Amino acid sequence: MDISLKNVEYRYQNNTPFERLAISDVSINIESGQYLAIIGHTGSGKSTVLQHLNALLKPTKGTVWIGNREIRAGRKEKNLKEVRQKVGIVFQFPEHQLFEETVEKDICFGPQNFGVSEEEAKRRAKEAIKQVGLHEEILSKSPFDLSGGQMRRVAIAGVLAMEPECIVLDEPTAGLDPRGRKEIMDLFYRLHRENHVATVLVTHSMEDAARYADEIVIMHKGRVQKKGTPYEIFSVPEDLLELGLDVPEVVRFQLKLEKAFNVKFGKICLTAEELTDAVADYLRGGTPK
Amino acid sequence: MGKPLVVLDNVSYQYDSQEDFALKNVSMKVYEGEWLAIVGHNGSGKSTLAKLLNGLQFPTEGSISINGITLSEDTVWDVRRQVGMVFQNPDNQFVGTTVQDDVAFGLENNGVPAKVMGERVVDALSRVNMESFLDQEPHHLSGGQKQRVAIAGVLALRPSIIILDEATSMLDPRGREEVIETIMKLQQEESITVISITHDLEEAARANRILVLNKGEIYREGTPEEIFQMDEELVRLGLDIPFPVKMSKQLSEKGVVLSKYYLTEEELVAELWTSHSKM
Ligand SMILES: Nc1ncnc2c1ncn2[C@@H]1O[C@H](COP(=O)(O)OP(=O)(O)OP(=O)(O)O)[C@@H](O)[C@H]1O
Ligand SMILES: Nc1ncnc2c1ncn2[C@@H]1O[C@H](COP(=O)(O)OP(=O)(O)OP(=O)(O)O)[C@@H](O)[C@H]1O
Ligand SMILES: [Mg+2]
Ligand SMILES: [Mg+2]
């Protein structure tokens, strides 16, 4: 299932004195099986874009295609259940998606709402809770009696249990401990690789954008500023700095080394492993490649 | 090191609905003017500790004193005047209907005169680059903007102790750097004490001291150098090794001789340059 935004504009509180233009003229294509990262300064419109991907927000101008369903500005949209089932969103603040008395009920809510039997939903809840690194006992607790990172994990488990065709992640690692961050990002990547789940990741971690995405979109002041592969995007650090962004730490370190040694390693390395090899080679040979 | 400003004596805490203790026998001191980072896996008790320090809840066992005052229901208001806290979720913190009212709220409570208040509100909001959002409703902001406003709320109060509970987790990398710099400047110039709960190891590496919590107990306490020497042990605790240390390790494994594992990129670059450039 492909999702595409065509010339989308969104104004919060449209036609009121509080109206606020959040995004304009945004065109983005997400092909089935793609891993897209969206990066950008605070307030650049990333979360607003994401909420169009399952029609939580409807454009005030332009069109959104979710599979073969068209969502157009100025039209009443009914029966969005199918869309919500296909596209699962993990929100920026997990509290916004937790509401049931127990963690188990919370995770089961999505699947059951979409017609999965109670038994199957419970089975999925059990599996999902383990996938996000929590113990089964947590299923019987109230989601509001959890720590911030535990809530985040439960919110993620809820989306996993829906088994959506497209997973949309709004800063999913904020609040996770460093090991959890890595484990959960690896989990999403596995789902993407093995089950061809289309994945859209909004992140402030340039490292994650570089490591996992095949394509990166940079948002700036509500517009799409630039698109490219991680390699293309992170090869031009000046552009990123100008937009208030940064390069991944490994690129930053490479640039510092190149400056100190007054050499160029030839290409930008996006992982620590690549850079280690480049540096070791250089130090051994002494000649830049 | 300054005098001990915060002293915890054998503090334990149990939530009513839970069987396990969220904190167990925690004894520690925080010294005046220091930047203490608290790290630990999800659910290790960090936010529980923060809420105890601010008197939002009281120890099940043990006692806490802040600047010589023992925390209790009678003293909690005196203590809160000195302790400013930024919560993990900014939405839980907002009380005003506009950004400026929200930041002013705490000042009003502390009896700051109206004229001074207006200046302080704008000053605090400009420190976090939110001065152009004065009349916006706090709940109608982006995630990072909410965090900035929450931080401004505490800066405006000018407390002697600032507790940050993952207060910059949703800021873009440069925004995070700017906000941390702003608070570090205050810490140094006005000798404010900062307790920062964080999963950002780069930030923790810049603290004076790091406290590692594990399953509700203090696992270790030390300088960043000491803590990050724990290496793979950190990964077992749900943490990780900072990038420069990881890079140092990988380079050593590839046969690049280094005298130690470095905590900052600058030091690592410097050693590579001095010991290898003339090869
Ligand atoms: N509910 C709302 N009502 C009015 N304006 C809003 C609302 N939510 C966001 N905005 C505004 O729309 C713009 C885009 O916000 P959005 O949340 O999409 O940014 P973002 O890129 O996700 O930022 P962050 O990285 O801080 O989460 C911002 O200027 C913000 O103030
Ligand atoms: N309001 C609450 N009611 C009951 N139990 C709670 C509550 N808040 C936290 N807990 C439990 O207490 C323990 C410690 O939680 P705490 O929020 O202090 O962890 P934390 O270190 O801040 O974690 P995180 O990094 O995820 O924010 C956890 O096991 C959690 O489930
Ligand atoms: Mg956002
Ligand atoms: Mg916490």
XYZ file of C-alpha atoms and ligand atoms in Angstrom:
632
model
C 0.000 0.000 0.000
C 1.388 3.381 -1.007
C 0.664 6.616 0.809
C 1.109 9.975 -0.802
C 0.582 13.589 0.129
C 0.009 15.996 -2.747
C 0.394 19.713 -2.100
C -0.951 19.360 1.405
C -1.586 22.388 3.563
C -2.782 22.246 7.159
C -4.010 25.069 9.357
C -4.803 24.381 12.993
C -8.097 25.940 14.149
C -8.858 26.848 10.558
C -11.137 29.879 10.071
C -10.869 31.056 13.667
C -8.898 33.980 15.093
C -6.403 31.385 16.392
C -5.745 29.915 12.964
C -2.179 28.727 12.537
C -0.560 27.585 9.315
C 1.507 24.514 10.228
C 2.455 22.963 6.867
C 2.077 24.048 3.257
C 2.636 22.558 -0.158
C 3.908 19.286 1.246
C 4.260 16.465 -1.292
C 5.676 13.172 -0.036
C 5.451 9.634 -1.422
C 5.747 6.567 0.744
C 5.939 3.375 -1.270
C 4.977 0.066 0.259
C 8.030 -1.464 1.851
C 9.923 1.797 2.130
C 11.653 3.200 5.229
C 11.364 6.963 5.265
C 12.796 9.270 7.920
C 11.544 12.815 8.444
C 13.858 15.204 10.239
C 13.598 18.904 11.009
C 13.859 21.618 13.613
C 11.345 21.894 16.482
C 8.020 23.140 15.122
C 8.881 22.457 11.473
C 5.663 20.471 10.936
C 6.755 16.832 11.282
C 4.022 15.680 13.666
C 1.440 17.542 11.625
C 2.519 15.666 8.486
C 2.397 12.327 10.307
C -1.157 12.788 11.472
C -2.245 13.009 7.832
C -0.917 9.521 7.146
C -3.923 7.900 8.825
C -6.353 10.763 8.384
C -6.309 11.942 12.005
C -5.914 15.361 10.451
C -7.471 16.203 7.113
C -5.713 18.647 4.821
C -7.053 22.182 4.569
C -5.701 22.136 1.003
C -4.432 19.341 -1.215
C -4.952 15.588 -1.233
C -3.773 12.558 0.695
C -3.885 9.072 -0.802
C -3.790 6.164 1.640
C -3.746 3.072 -0.549
C -6.745 3.551 -2.804
C -8.534 5.828 -0.389
C -8.498 9.503 -1.239
C -8.757 12.148 1.493
C -9.378 15.549 0.022
C -9.589 19.011 1.573
C -13.065 20.307 2.254
C -14.825 16.960 2.069
C -16.474 15.015 4.889
C -14.743 11.686 5.393
C -16.608 8.744 6.821
C -15.594 5.255 7.749
C -11.889 5.687 8.269
C -11.639 2.431 10.184
C -9.912 0.614 7.365
C -7.314 3.342 7.061
C -6.655 3.333 10.815
C -6.216 -0.410 10.708
C -3.636 -0.286 7.953
C -1.606 2.588 9.347
C -0.518 2.392 12.981
C 0.856 5.523 14.657
C 3.047 5.716 17.738
C 2.506 9.263 18.994
C 5.131 11.662 20.238
C 3.635 11.539 23.758
C 2.629 7.979 24.677
C 0.133 9.210 27.295
C -1.995 10.415 24.403
C -2.715 6.911 23.269
C -3.189 5.058 26.543
C -6.625 5.070 28.128
C -7.766 1.620 29.296
C -7.746 0.277 32.880
C -5.070 -2.285 32.212
C -2.146 -2.582 29.871
C -3.633 -5.746 28.388
C -6.951 -4.070 27.567
C -5.078 -1.174 26.098
C -3.032 -3.321 23.748
C -6.057 -5.472 22.820
C -8.217 -2.448 22.036
C -6.844 -1.809 18.541
C -6.945 -5.375 17.225
C -10.402 -6.055 18.733
C -11.735 -2.837 17.322
C -10.707 -4.133 13.921
C -12.453 -7.457 14.332
C -9.787 -9.695 15.851
C -11.159 -12.154 18.435
C -10.506 -11.538 22.125
C -8.402 -14.654 22.367
C -6.246 -13.719 19.392
C -5.907 -10.138 20.665
C -4.676 -11.430 24.038
C -2.197 -13.694 22.322
C -0.886 -10.750 20.323
C -0.698 -8.594 23.479
C 1.457 -11.198 25.186
C 3.778 -11.420 22.244
C 3.988 -7.653 21.715
C 4.762 -6.936 25.382
C 7.744 -9.271 25.183
C 8.903 -7.754 21.910
C 9.167 -4.348 23.580
C 11.198 -5.753 26.452
C 8.611 -5.802 29.251
C 7.518 -8.636 31.528
C 4.142 -10.287 31.083
C 3.105 -9.255 34.625
C 2.822 -5.685 33.437
C -0.260 -6.684 31.388
C -2.458 -6.551 34.485
C -1.210 -3.127 35.655
C -2.784 0.217 34.950
C -0.966 1.993 32.103
C -0.906 5.126 34.255
C 1.078 3.425 37.011
C 4.079 3.029 34.756
C 7.306 4.934 34.284
C 7.649 7.146 31.196
C 9.727 4.621 29.273
C 7.416 1.741 30.234
C 4.430 3.741 28.917
C 6.301 4.347 25.676
C 6.917 0.617 25.331
C 3.250 -0.187 25.973
C 2.174 2.355 23.343
C 4.528 0.698 20.868
C 3.226 -2.770 21.793
C -0.314 -1.539 21.075
C 0.633 -0.601 17.537
C 2.591 -3.828 16.957
C -0.445 -5.876 18.021
C -2.507 -4.246 15.275
C -0.099 -5.705 12.710
C -0.453 -2.671 10.442
C 0.842 -2.489 6.865
C 2.486 0.808 7.623
C 4.036 1.890 10.916
C 4.358 5.578 11.649
C 6.683 6.546 14.483
C 6.837 10.011 16.038
C 10.087 10.100 17.991
C 9.551 6.589 19.283
C 12.782 6.468 21.263
C 12.257 9.582 23.394
C 12.145 8.326 26.968
C 13.607 4.905 26.231
C 16.809 3.875 27.949
C 19.811 3.531 25.612
C 19.620 -0.243 25.340
C 15.851 -0.156 24.781
C 16.339 2.476 22.143
C 18.608 0.222 20.156
C 16.534 -2.918 20.691
C 13.295 -1.268 19.659
C 14.751 0.455 16.602
C 16.238 -2.899 15.553
C 12.824 -4.501 16.041
C 11.151 -1.986 13.712
C 13.907 -2.505 11.197
C 13.408 -6.266 11.302
C 9.669 -5.859 10.723
C 10.483 -3.615 7.825
C 12.984 -6.028 6.282
C 11.238 -9.312 6.953
C 7.558 -8.374 6.676
C 7.957 -5.431 4.293
C 6.211 -3.083 6.704
C 6.422 0.446 5.330
C 7.936 2.614 8.045
C 7.890 6.350 8.563
C 10.131 7.622 11.331
C 10.190 11.152 12.694
C 13.343 11.526 14.709
C 15.802 13.972 16.181
C 18.422 11.246 16.145
C 20.488 11.786 13.036
C 22.167 8.479 13.869
C 18.891 6.573 13.535
C 17.949 8.410 10.339
C 21.341 7.526 8.850
C 21.289 3.919 10.007
C 17.768 2.796 9.166
C 16.158 4.942 6.460
C 16.414 4.518 2.697
C 15.188 8.040 2.183
C 15.213 11.190 4.299
C 12.920 14.214 4.051
C 13.952 17.445 5.737
C 11.092 19.677 6.887
C 11.728 23.362 7.405
C 9.149 25.971 8.438
C 6.269 23.775 7.350
C 7.675 22.892 3.946
C 9.709 20.075 2.471
C 13.182 21.548 2.195
C 15.085 18.604 0.772
C 14.828 14.879 0.025
C 17.578 12.362 -0.518
C 19.299 9.183 0.595
C 21.091 9.354 3.964
C 24.334 9.525 2.064
C 23.172 12.501 0.004
C 21.712 14.304 2.983
C 24.643 13.878 5.352
C 27.320 14.596 2.757
C 26.456 18.282 2.883
C 26.795 19.189 6.581
C 26.631 22.934 5.890
C 23.025 22.650 4.656
C 22.004 20.781 7.792
C 23.657 23.213 10.161
C 21.922 26.085 8.431
C 18.571 24.415 9.136
C 19.391 24.016 12.816
C 20.098 20.307 12.354
C 23.264 18.328 12.678
C 25.104 15.409 11.125
C 25.307 12.030 12.911
C 28.055 11.898 15.550
C 30.124 9.579 13.373
C 30.117 12.121 10.522
C 30.920 14.922 12.950
C 33.863 12.916 14.233
C 35.074 12.188 10.698
C 34.981 15.900 9.857
C 37.017 16.716 12.985
C 39.602 14.100 12.074
C 39.822 15.276 8.484
C 40.384 18.792 9.707
C 43.104 17.800 12.185
C 44.959 15.661 9.642
C 44.160 17.976 6.776
C 42.991 15.096 4.572
C 39.751 13.846 3.024
C 38.817 10.180 3.458
C 37.020 10.311 0.118
C 33.534 9.558 1.322
C 31.306 10.219 4.292
C 31.003 7.195 6.621
C 27.561 6.669 8.143
C 28.461 4.014 10.718
C 31.206 3.726 13.330
C 32.314 0.463 11.712
C 32.857 2.110 8.315
C 34.731 5.001 9.851
C 36.941 2.723 11.975
C 38.020 0.897 8.836
C 38.665 4.138 6.965
C 40.748 5.559 9.837
C 42.700 2.352 10.438
C 43.483 2.113 6.719
C 44.541 5.705 6.570
C 46.805 5.451 9.627
C 48.370 2.298 8.284
C 48.934 3.614 4.782
C 49.342 7.225 5.633
C 47.869 8.271 2.315
C 44.362 9.557 1.840
C 42.184 7.551 -0.454
C 32.869 20.708 46.263
C 30.268 22.910 47.928
C 28.266 22.019 51.023
C 25.744 19.194 50.812
C 22.478 20.816 49.750
C 20.336 17.733 49.333
C 20.765 14.788 51.692
C 18.886 11.511 51.390
C 19.136 9.145 54.316
C 18.128 5.561 53.608
C 15.103 6.508 51.525
C 12.669 3.855 50.303
C 9.434 4.384 48.433
C 6.557 2.099 47.565
C 3.586 3.083 45.372
C 0.259 2.035 46.938
C -0.710 -0.141 44.014
C 2.630 -1.967 43.749
C 4.194 -4.894 45.540
C 7.792 -3.932 44.882
C 9.519 -0.874 46.212
C 10.269 1.687 43.482
C 13.239 2.941 45.535
C 15.217 0.942 48.072
C 17.575 2.301 50.748
C 18.812 5.244 48.774
C 21.373 7.379 50.587
C 23.053 10.164 48.689
C 24.140 13.795 48.756
C 23.965 16.529 46.165
C 26.447 19.368 46.634
C 25.818 23.046 46.137
C 26.647 24.230 42.618
C 27.198 20.812 41.080
C 25.638 19.232 38.000
C 24.556 15.725 38.901
C 23.329 13.410 36.162
C 21.072 10.511 37.120
C 20.962 7.626 34.661
C 19.336 4.205 34.755
C 17.087 1.803 32.859
C 13.373 2.447 32.331
C 11.591 1.907 35.614
C 14.760 2.165 37.724
C 13.217 4.831 39.964
C 14.570 8.100 38.571
C 11.272 9.974 38.320
C 10.161 8.546 41.665
C 13.294 10.061 43.191
C 12.646 13.402 41.472
C 9.079 13.522 42.800
C 10.359 12.857 46.324
C 12.858 15.704 46.086
C 10.074 18.066 45.124
C 7.736 16.852 47.865
C 5.123 15.531 45.442
C 5.264 12.338 47.448
C 7.003 11.441 50.717
C 9.380 8.584 51.542
C 7.830 5.373 52.843
C 11.002 5.039 54.915
C 13.985 7.298 55.543
C 14.272 11.066 55.290
C 15.226 13.831 52.904
C 16.627 17.218 53.822
C 17.040 20.116 51.461
C 19.197 23.048 52.430
C 18.886 22.004 56.071
C 15.102 21.634 56.042
C 13.701 18.153 56.567
C 11.048 17.525 53.919
C 7.566 16.935 55.313
C 4.023 18.050 54.627
C 4.686 21.085 56.854
C 7.842 22.200 55.077
C 6.985 21.251 51.522
C 6.080 24.790 50.431
C 9.329 26.241 51.755
C 11.227 23.534 49.949
C 9.391 23.971 46.651
C 10.396 27.623 46.615
C 13.978 26.424 46.244
C 13.453 23.470 43.963
C 12.267 23.956 40.395
C 11.286 20.854 38.501
C 10.709 20.127 34.833
C 8.614 17.006 34.379
C 9.118 14.185 31.930
C 5.840 15.037 30.163
C 5.378 18.805 29.815
C 1.614 18.432 29.353
C 1.365 17.428 33.020
C 2.961 20.684 34.010
C 0.989 23.345 32.158
C -1.552 25.349 34.147
C -1.921 28.603 32.186
C -4.072 29.142 29.105
C -1.308 31.051 27.335
C 2.422 30.495 27.278
C 3.119 33.711 29.181
C 0.460 33.061 31.825
C 1.849 29.624 32.301
C 5.377 30.866 32.936
C 4.031 33.670 35.156
C 1.981 31.280 37.269
C 4.835 30.079 39.448
C 6.079 33.643 39.957
C 2.659 34.813 41.055
C 2.565 32.021 43.607
C 5.910 33.152 44.948
C 4.624 36.736 45.313
C 6.861 38.335 42.680
C 5.585 41.890 41.905
C 3.739 42.349 38.581
C 6.318 44.579 36.927
C 9.279 42.311 37.655
C 7.152 39.352 36.676
C 6.542 40.544 33.104
C 10.256 41.082 32.565
C 11.205 37.734 34.004
C 8.639 35.897 31.905
C 9.924 37.403 28.676
C 13.543 36.915 29.748
C 13.003 33.232 30.538
C 11.117 32.614 27.292
C 13.803 34.314 25.219
C 16.467 32.145 26.817
C 14.747 29.147 25.229
C 13.796 30.992 22.004
C 10.067 30.957 22.663
C 9.470 34.704 23.027
C 7.342 34.803 19.872
C 4.767 32.385 21.310
C 3.577 34.453 24.285
C -0.144 34.179 23.573
C -0.241 30.647 22.206
C -1.997 27.976 24.243
C 0.694 25.674 25.712
C -1.173 22.511 24.725
C -1.258 23.716 21.127
C 2.484 23.640 20.613
C 4.778 21.100 18.997
C 6.501 18.593 21.290
C 9.810 20.432 21.397
C 8.119 23.794 21.879
C 6.252 22.395 24.902
C 9.517 21.255 26.440
C 11.059 24.674 25.893
C 8.135 26.410 27.613
C 8.296 23.985 30.538
C 11.984 24.800 30.952
C 11.289 28.544 30.769
C 8.766 28.105 33.576
C 11.527 26.881 35.854
C 14.161 29.374 34.696
C 11.778 32.242 35.510
C 11.483 31.038 39.104
C 15.262 31.219 39.612
C 15.304 28.379 42.102
C 18.539 27.325 43.771
C 18.029 23.704 42.682
C 16.792 22.712 39.229
C 15.611 19.154 38.580
C 15.303 18.190 34.927
C 13.454 14.938 34.270
C 14.365 14.136 30.661
C 13.529 17.742 29.954
C 15.206 17.914 26.546
C 14.260 14.508 25.143
C 12.241 15.988 22.277
C 14.487 18.806 21.198
C 16.420 18.738 17.959
C 20.168 18.177 18.475
C 21.159 21.806 18.226
C 18.196 22.960 20.310
C 19.182 20.481 23.005
C 22.732 21.748 22.970
C 21.568 25.371 23.271
C 19.244 24.646 26.175
C 21.871 22.636 28.055
C 24.409 25.416 27.491
C 21.937 27.984 28.828
C 21.368 26.004 31.997
C 25.079 25.225 32.418
C 25.818 28.924 32.261
C 23.323 29.573 35.055
C 24.765 26.728 37.070
C 28.258 28.157 36.791
C 27.519 31.852 37.088
C 24.867 31.732 39.774
C 25.994 28.565 41.447
C 22.693 26.838 40.829
C 22.581 23.134 41.565
C 21.316 20.941 38.742
C 20.021 17.392 38.984
C 19.478 16.093 35.482
C 17.760 12.788 34.804
C 18.714 11.760 31.305
C 19.075 8.933 28.804
C 21.433 11.104 26.768
C 24.884 9.806 27.623
C 26.635 12.682 25.874
C 24.864 15.030 28.232
C 25.667 12.843 31.238
C 29.322 12.836 30.170
C 29.371 16.604 30.755
C 28.086 16.392 34.337
C 30.326 16.783 37.397
C 29.070 13.507 38.737
C 26.882 10.632 37.595
C 24.615 8.460 39.711
C 23.548 5.117 38.225
C 20.238 3.679 39.433
C 19.370 0.033 38.903
C 16.101 -1.560 40.023
C 15.438 1.152 42.577
C 18.893 1.059 44.126
C 22.024 3.111 43.709
C 24.291 0.940 41.630
C 27.255 3.281 41.444
C 28.248 6.907 41.724
C 31.286 8.641 40.268
C 32.773 11.053 37.778
C 31.856 10.516 34.112
C 35.344 9.066 33.578
C 34.804 6.502 36.322
C 31.296 5.581 35.225
C 32.047 5.146 31.542
C 34.963 2.884 32.350
C 32.315 0.347 33.321
C 32.098 -0.414 29.635
C 30.000 -3.506 28.815
C 28.620 -3.508 32.354
C 26.695 -0.388 31.332
C 24.953 -2.265 28.553
C 23.833 -4.878 31.068
C 22.310 -2.074 33.141
C 20.231 -0.925 30.137
C 22.671 1.835 29.300
C 25.295 2.198 26.616
C 28.803 3.444 26.011
C 29.240 7.015 24.696
C 30.309 7.362 21.084
C 33.940 8.516 21.626
C 34.554 5.554 23.952
C 33.005 3.179 21.421
C 35.138 4.674 18.674
C 38.301 4.402 20.827
C 37.535 0.748 21.475
C 36.867 -0.127 17.878
C 40.033 1.624 16.741
C 42.101 -0.278 19.336
C 40.592 -3.529 18.125
C 41.742 -2.613 14.609
C 45.284 -2.202 15.872
C 45.368 1.567 16.346
C 47.344 2.071 19.552
C 45.664 4.406 22.070
C 46.772 5.159 25.629
C 43.156 5.053 26.862
C 39.508 5.191 25.863
C 38.460 8.816 25.512
C 35.248 10.443 26.684
C 35.307 13.339 24.251
C 35.816 13.465 20.517
C 38.339 16.289 20.892
C 40.653 14.275 23.125
C 40.495 11.281 20.826
C 41.271 13.389 17.750
C 44.143 15.004 19.645
C 45.716 11.675 20.592
C 45.327 10.271 17.075
C 46.965 13.379 15.713
C 49.911 13.560 18.105
C 50.756 9.875 18.092
C 49.989 8.918 14.507
C 50.328 11.910 12.233
C 54.042 11.482 11.687
C 53.884 7.799 10.897
N -2.793 21.787 18.246
C -2.183 22.818 17.684
N -2.809 24.018 17.564
C -2.207 25.078 16.988
N -0.944 25.060 16.506
C -0.257 23.904 16.587
C -0.828 22.731 17.183
N 0.085 21.728 17.150
C 1.181 22.260 16.557
N 0.980 23.558 16.222
C 1.938 24.456 15.533
O 2.205 23.957 14.236
C 3.607 24.018 13.925
C 4.096 22.634 13.551
O 4.003 21.788 14.685
P 4.401 20.242 14.686
O 3.895 19.676 15.958
O 3.979 19.625 13.421
O 6.002 20.385 14.716
P 7.129 19.247 14.833
O 8.001 19.362 13.625
O 6.508 17.939 15.107
O 7.988 19.769 16.075
P 8.710 18.964 17.301
O 10.002 18.461 16.775
O 8.927 20.050 18.314
O 7.773 17.914 17.777
C 4.288 24.613 15.159
O 4.595 25.957 14.937
C 3.272 24.480 16.277
O 3.337 25.559 17.176
N 2.213 6.444 39.552
C 2.694 5.221 39.757
N 1.952 4.272 40.391
C 2.443 3.030 40.583
N 3.665 2.627 40.186
C 4.456 3.518 39.566
C 4.008 4.852 39.297
N 4.985 5.515 38.654
C 6.000 4.629 38.510
N 5.689 3.428 39.046
C 6.563 2.236 39.094
O 7.711 2.537 39.872
C 8.912 2.076 39.267
C 9.869 3.254 39.055
O 9.277 4.160 38.144
P 9.953 5.551 37.759
O 8.903 6.334 37.029
O 10.561 6.167 38.937
O 11.085 5.053 36.755
P 12.120 5.890 35.878
O 13.484 5.503 36.293
O 11.777 7.333 35.903
O 11.863 5.265 34.412
P 11.808 5.932 32.964
O 13.216 6.002 32.454
O 11.035 4.946 32.170
O 11.139 7.262 33.068
C 8.472 1.380 37.966
O 8.455 0.012 38.161
C 7.083 1.905 37.697
O 6.279 0.934 37.056
Mg 6.465 16.702 16.808
Mg 11.030 8.671 34.461
